[in-house]
Coordinates of N, CA and C in Angstrom, one line a residue:
Q1 N 0.8 -1.2 0.0 CA 0.0 0.0 0.0 C 0.9 1.2 0.0
L2 N 0.4 2.3 -0.6 CA 1.1 3.5 -0.7 C 1.2 4.2 0.6
H3 N 2.4 4.7 1.0 CA 2.6 5.4 2.2 C 3.5 6.7 1.8
F4 N 3.1 7.8 2.5 CA 3.9 9.0 2.3 C 4.5 9.4 3.6
V5 N 5.7 10.0 3.5 CA 6.4 10.7 4.6 C 6.7 12.1 4.2
E6 N 6.2 13.1 4.8 CA 6.5 14.4 4.5 C 7.6 14.9 5.4
S7 N 8.4 15.8 4.8 CA 9.6 16.4 5.6 C 9.9 17.7 5.0
G8 N 10.8 18.4 5.7 CA 11.3 19.7 5.2 C 10.7 20.9 5.8
G9 N 9.7 20.7 6.6 CA 9.1 21.9 7.3 C 10.0 22.5 8.4
G10 N 9.6 23.6 8.9 CA 10.4 24.3 9.9 C 9.9 25.7 10.1
L11 N 10.7 26.4 10.8 CA 10.5 27.8 11.1 C 11.2 28.7 10.2
V12 N 10.5 29.6 9.6 CA 11.1 30.5 8.6 C 10.5 31.9 8.8
Q13 N 11.3 32.9 8.5 CA 10.8 34.3 8.5 C 10.0 34.6 7.3
P14 N 9.1 35.6 7.4 CA 8.3 36.0 6.3 C 9.3 36.4 5.1
G15 N 8.9 36.0 3.9 CA 9.7 36.2 2.8 C 10.7 35.1 2.5
G16 N 10.8 34.2 3.4 CA 11.8 33.1 3.3 C 11.2 32.0 2.4
S17 N 12.0 30.9 2.3 CA 11.7 29.8 1.5 C 11.9 28.5 2.2
L18 N 11.1 27.5 1.8 CA 11.3 26.1 2.3 C 11.0 25.2 1.1
R19 N 11.6 24.0 1.1 CA 11.2 23.0 0.2 C 10.8 21.8 1.0
L20 N 9.5 21.4 0.7 CA 9.0 20.2 1.4 C 9.2 19.0 0.5
S21 N 9.3 17.9 1.1 CA 9.5 16.6 0.3 C 8.4 15.7 0.8
C22 N 7.9 14.9 -0.2 CA 6.9 13.9 0.0 C 7.5 12.6 -0.5
A23 N 8.0 11.8 0.3 CA 8.6 10.5 -0.1 C 7.6 9.4 0.0
A24 N 7.5 8.6 -1.1 CA 6.5 7.6 -1.2 C 7.2 6.2 -1.1
S25 N 6.5 5.3 -0.5 CA 6.9 3.9 -0.4 C 5.7 3.0 -0.7
G26 N 6.0 1.8 -0.9 CA 4.9 0.8 -1.1 C 4.7 0.5 -2.6
V27 N 4.6 1.6 -3.4 CA 4.4 1.5 -4.8 C 5.2 2.6 -5.5
T28 N 5.5 2.4 -6.8 CA 6.1 3.5 -7.5 C 5.2 4.7 -7.6
L29 N 5.7 5.8 -7.6 CA 5.0 7.1 -7.6 C 4.7 7.5 -9.1
D30 N 5.2 6.8 -10.0 CA 5.2 7.2 -11.4 C 3.8 7.4 -11.9
Y31 N 2.8 6.6 -11.4 CA 1.5 6.6 -12.0 C 0.5 7.3 -11.1
Y32 N 0.9 8.0 -10.1 CA 0.0 8.7 -9.2 C 0.1 10.2 -9.4
A33 N -1.1 10.8 -9.4 CA -1.1 12.3 -9.1 C -0.9 12.5 -7.6
I34 N -0.2 13.6 -7.3 CA 0.0 13.8 -5.9 C -0.4 15.3 -5.6
G35 N -1.1 15.4 -4.5 CA -1.6 16.7 -4.0 C -0.9 17.1 -2.7
W36 N -0.7 18.4 -2.6 CA -0.2 19.0 -1.3 C -1.4 19.7 -0.7
F37 N -1.6 19.5 0.6 CA -2.6 20.1 1.4 C -2.0 20.8 2.6
R38 N -2.8 21.6 3.2 CA -2.3 22.2 4.5 C -3.5 22.5 5.4
Q39 N -3.2 22.5 6.7 CA -4.2 22.7 7.6 C -3.7 23.6 8.8
A40 N -4.2 24.8 8.9 CA -3.8 25.7 9.9 C -4.7 25.4 11.1
P41 N -4.2 25.8 12.3 CA -5.0 25.6 13.5 C -6.4 26.3 13.4
G42 N -7.4 25.5 13.7 CA -8.8 26.0 13.7 C -9.3 26.1 12.3
K43 N -8.6 25.7 11.3 CA -9.1 25.8 9.9 C -9.3 24.5 9.2
E44 N -10.1 24.5 8.2 CA -10.3 23.2 7.4 C -9.0 23.0 6.6
R45 N -8.8 21.7 6.3 CA -7.7 21.3 5.5 C -8.0 21.8 4.1
E46 N -7.0 22.4 3.4 CA -7.3 23.0 2.1 C -6.2 22.5 1.1
G47 N -6.6 22.4 -0.1 CA -5.7 22.0 -1.2 C -4.7 23.2 -1.5
V48 N -3.5 22.8 -1.8 CA -2.5 23.8 -2.1 C -2.0 23.6 -3.6
S49 N -1.7 22.4 -3.9 CA -1.2 22.1 -5.3 C -1.4 20.6 -5.6
C50 N -1.3 20.3 -6.9 CA -1.4 19.0 -7.3 C -0.6 18.8 -8.6
I51 N 0.0 17.7 -8.8 CA 0.8 17.4 -10.0 C 0.3 16.1 -10.6
Q52 N 0.0 16.0 -11.8 CA -0.5 14.8 -12.5 C 0.7 13.9 -12.9
S53 N 0.4 12.7 -13.0 CA 1.4 11.7 -13.6 C 1.3 11.6 -15.1
T54 N 0.1 11.8 -15.6 CA -0.2 11.6 -17.0 C 0.6 12.5 -17.9
D55 N 0.6 13.8 -17.6 CA 1.2 14.8 -18.4 C 2.1 15.8 -17.7
G56 N 2.1 15.6 -16.4 CA 2.9 16.5 -15.5 C 2.3 17.9 -15.3
S57 N 1.0 18.0 -15.7 CA 0.3 19.3 -15.4 C 0.2 19.6 -13.9
T58 N 0.3 20.8 -13.6 CA 0.3 21.3 -12.2 C -0.9 22.2 -12.0
Y59 N -1.3 22.2 -10.8 CA -2.4 23.1 -10.3 C -2.1 23.7 -9.0
Y60 N -2.6 24.9 -8.8 CA -2.3 25.6 -7.6 C -3.5 26.4 -7.1
A61 N -3.6 26.4 -5.8 CA -4.6 27.3 -5.2 C -4.2 28.7 -5.4
D62 N -5.2 29.6 -5.6 CA -5.0 31.0 -5.8 C -4.0 31.6 -4.8
S63 N -4.1 31.2 -3.6 CA -3.4 31.8 -2.5 C -1.9 31.5 -2.6
V64 N -1.5 30.6 -3.4 CA 0.0 30.2 -3.6 C 0.5 30.4 -5.0
K65 N -0.3 30.7 -5.9 CA 0.1 30.8 -7.3 C 1.2 31.9 -7.4
G66 N 2.3 31.5 -8.1 CA 3.4 32.4 -8.3 C 4.4 32.3 -7.1
R67 N 4.1 31.7 -6.1 CA 5.0 31.5 -4.9 C 5.5 30.1 -4.7
F68 N 4.6 29.1 -5.0 CA 4.9 27.7 -4.7 C 5.0 27.0 -6.0
T69 N 5.9 26.0 -6.1 CA 6.1 25.2 -7.2 C 6.1 23.7 -6.8
I70 N 5.3 22.9 -7.4 CA 5.3 21.5 -7.2 C 6.1 20.8 -8.3
S71 N 6.8 19.8 -7.9 CA 7.6 19.0 -8.9 C 7.7 17.6 -8.4
R72 N 8.2 16.8 -9.3 CA 8.3 15.4 -8.9 C 9.6 14.8 -9.5
D73 N 10.2 13.9 -8.8 CA 11.4 13.2 -9.2 C 11.0 11.7 -9.1
N74 N 10.6 11.1 -10.1 CA 10.1 9.8 -10.1 C 11.2 8.8 -9.8
A75 N 12.4 9.1 -10.2 CA 13.6 8.2 -9.9 C 13.8 8.1 -8.4
K76 N 13.5 9.2 -7.6 CA 13.6 9.2 -6.2 C 12.3 8.9 -5.5
N77 N 11.2 8.7 -6.3 CA 9.9 8.4 -5.7 C 9.4 9.5 -4.8
T78 N 9.7 10.7 -5.1 CA 9.5 11.9 -4.3 C 8.8 13.0 -5.0
V79 N 7.9 13.7 -4.4 CA 7.3 14.9 -4.9 C 7.7 16.1 -3.9
Y80 N 8.0 17.2 -4.5 CA 8.5 18.4 -3.8 C 7.5 19.5 -3.9
L81 N 7.5 20.4 -2.9 CA 6.8 21.6 -2.9 C 7.8 22.7 -2.5
Q82 N 8.2 23.5 -3.5 CA 9.1 24.6 -3.2 C 8.2 25.8 -2.9
M83 N 8.5 26.4 -1.7 CA 7.6 27.4 -1.2 C 8.5 28.7 -1.0
N84 N 8.2 29.7 -1.8 CA 9.0 30.9 -1.8 C 8.0 32.1 -1.3
S85 N 8.6 33.2 -0.9 CA 7.9 34.3 -0.5 C 6.9 34.0 0.6
L86 N 7.3 33.2 1.5 CA 6.3 32.7 2.6 C 5.8 33.9 3.4
N87 N 4.6 33.8 3.8 CA 4.0 34.7 4.7 C 3.3 34.0 5.9
P88 N 3.0 34.7 6.9 CA 2.4 34.0 8.1 C 1.1 33.2 7.8
E89 N 0.4 33.6 6.8 CA -0.8 32.9 6.4 C -0.5 31.5 5.8
D90 N 0.8 31.2 5.5 CA 1.2 29.9 5.1 C 1.5 29.0 6.2
T91 N 1.4 29.4 7.4 CA 1.7 28.6 8.6 C 0.6 27.5 8.7
A92 N 1.0 26.3 8.7 CA 0.1 25.1 8.7 C 0.9 23.9 8.8
V93 N 0.2 22.8 9.0 CA 0.8 21.5 8.8 C 0.5 21.1 7.3
Y94 N 1.6 20.7 6.6 CA 1.5 20.4 5.2 C 1.5 18.9 5.0
Y95 N 0.5 18.4 4.2 CA 0.4 17.0 4.0 C 0.4 16.7 2.5
C96 N 0.9 15.5 2.1 CA 0.7 15.1 0.7 C -0.2 13.9 0.7
A97 N -0.8 13.7 -0.4 CA -1.8 12.6 -0.6 C -2.0 12.3 -2.0
A98 N -2.7 11.2 -2.3 CA -2.9 10.8 -3.7 C -4.4 10.4 -3.9
P99 N -4.9 10.6 -5.0 CA -6.3 10.1 -5.3 C -6.3 8.6 -5.5
P100 N -7.2 7.9 -4.8 CA -7.2 6.5 -4.9 C -8.1 6.1 -6.1
G101 N -8.0 4.8 -6.5 CA -8.9 4.2 -7.4 C -8.6 4.7 -8.9
R102 N -9.6 4.5 -9.7 CA -9.5 4.9 -11.1 C -9.2 6.3 -11.3
G103 N -8.5 6.6 -12.3 CA -8.1 8.0 -12.5 C -7.0 8.5 -11.6
L104 N -6.3 7.6 -11.0 CA -5.3 8.0 -10.0 C -4.2 8.9 -10.5
G105 N -4.0 8.9 -11.8 CA -2.9 9.7 -12.4 C -3.3 11.1 -12.7
L106 N -4.6 11.4 -12.4 CA -5.1 12.8 -12.7 C -5.5 13.5 -11.4
C107 N -5.3 14.8 -11.4 CA -5.7 15.6 -10.2 C -7.2 15.8 -10.2
P108 N -7.9 15.4 -9.2 CA -9.3 15.7 -9.1 C -9.4 17.1 -8.4
T109 N -10.6 17.5 -8.2 CA -10.7 18.8 -7.4 C -9.9 18.7 -6.1
M110 N -9.3 19.8 -5.8 CA -8.3 19.7 -4.7 C -9.1 19.9 -3.4
V111 N -9.9 18.9 -3.0 CA -10.5 18.9 -1.8 C -10.1 17.6 -1.1
P112 N -9.9 17.6 0.2 CA -9.3 16.5 0.9 C -10.0 15.2 0.7
Y113 N -11.3 15.1 0.6 CA -12.0 13.8 0.5 C -11.8 13.1 -0.8
E114 N -11.2 13.8 -1.8 CA -10.8 13.2 -3.1 C -9.5 12.4 -3.0
Y115 N -8.8 12.5 -1.8 CA -7.4 12.0 -1.7 C -7.4 11.0 -0.6
D116 N -6.3 10.2 -0.6 CA -6.1 9.2 0.4 C -4.6 9.1 0.7
H117 N -4.2 8.2 1.5 CA -2.8 7.8 1.8 C -2.1 9.0 2.5
W118 N -2.8 9.7 3.3 CA -2.2 10.8 4.0 C -1.0 10.5 4.9
G119 N 0.0 11.3 4.8 CA 1.2 11.1 5.7 C 0.9 11.8 7.0
Q120 N 2.0 11.9 7.8 CA 1.9 12.5 9.1 C 1.9 14.0 9.1
G121 N 2.4 14.6 8.0 CA 2.4 16.0 7.8 C 3.8 16.6 8.4
T122 N 4.1 17.7 7.9 CA 5.2 18.5 8.4 C 4.9 19.9 8.7
Q123 N 5.3 20.4 9.8 CA 4.9 21.7 10.3 C 5.7 22.8 9.6
V124 N 5.0 23.8 9.1 CA 5.6 25.0 8.5 C 5.1 26.2 9.3
T125 N 6.1 26.9 9.9 CA 5.7 28.1 10.7 C 6.5 29.3 10.1
V126 N 5.7 30.3 9.8 CA 6.3 31.5 9.2 C 6.0 32.6 10.2
S127 N 7.1 33.1 10.8 CA 7.0 34.1 11.8 C 8.3 34.8 12.0
S128 N 8.2 36.1 12.3 CA 9.3 36.9 12.6 C 9.6 37.1 14.0

């Protein structure tokens, strides 16, 4: 079964950058679309970005467009989220996940219930 381990979070000042990693095990990541989500205290989990396996197309929430970049390295079975120009509103636990079942190589609507195989998450804190 597919398992994810998120890493790369930490404390960063506003305007800083972090690169998150989502390492997969259990199956090859080549055929999975992978989404990044985040959940801030007291907030609903929200979609951040998704990358398809079929054509490499990427999708971003409006709040992160132009600042975040999702990428994948299939040889390392890892998906990354490069986060630049971070602001305090980006503070959250960040998770990666994949859509199960048919169409797993395509990004569905970026809502949490469309995804499965959640990792433990990695904390990102943006504060001065």
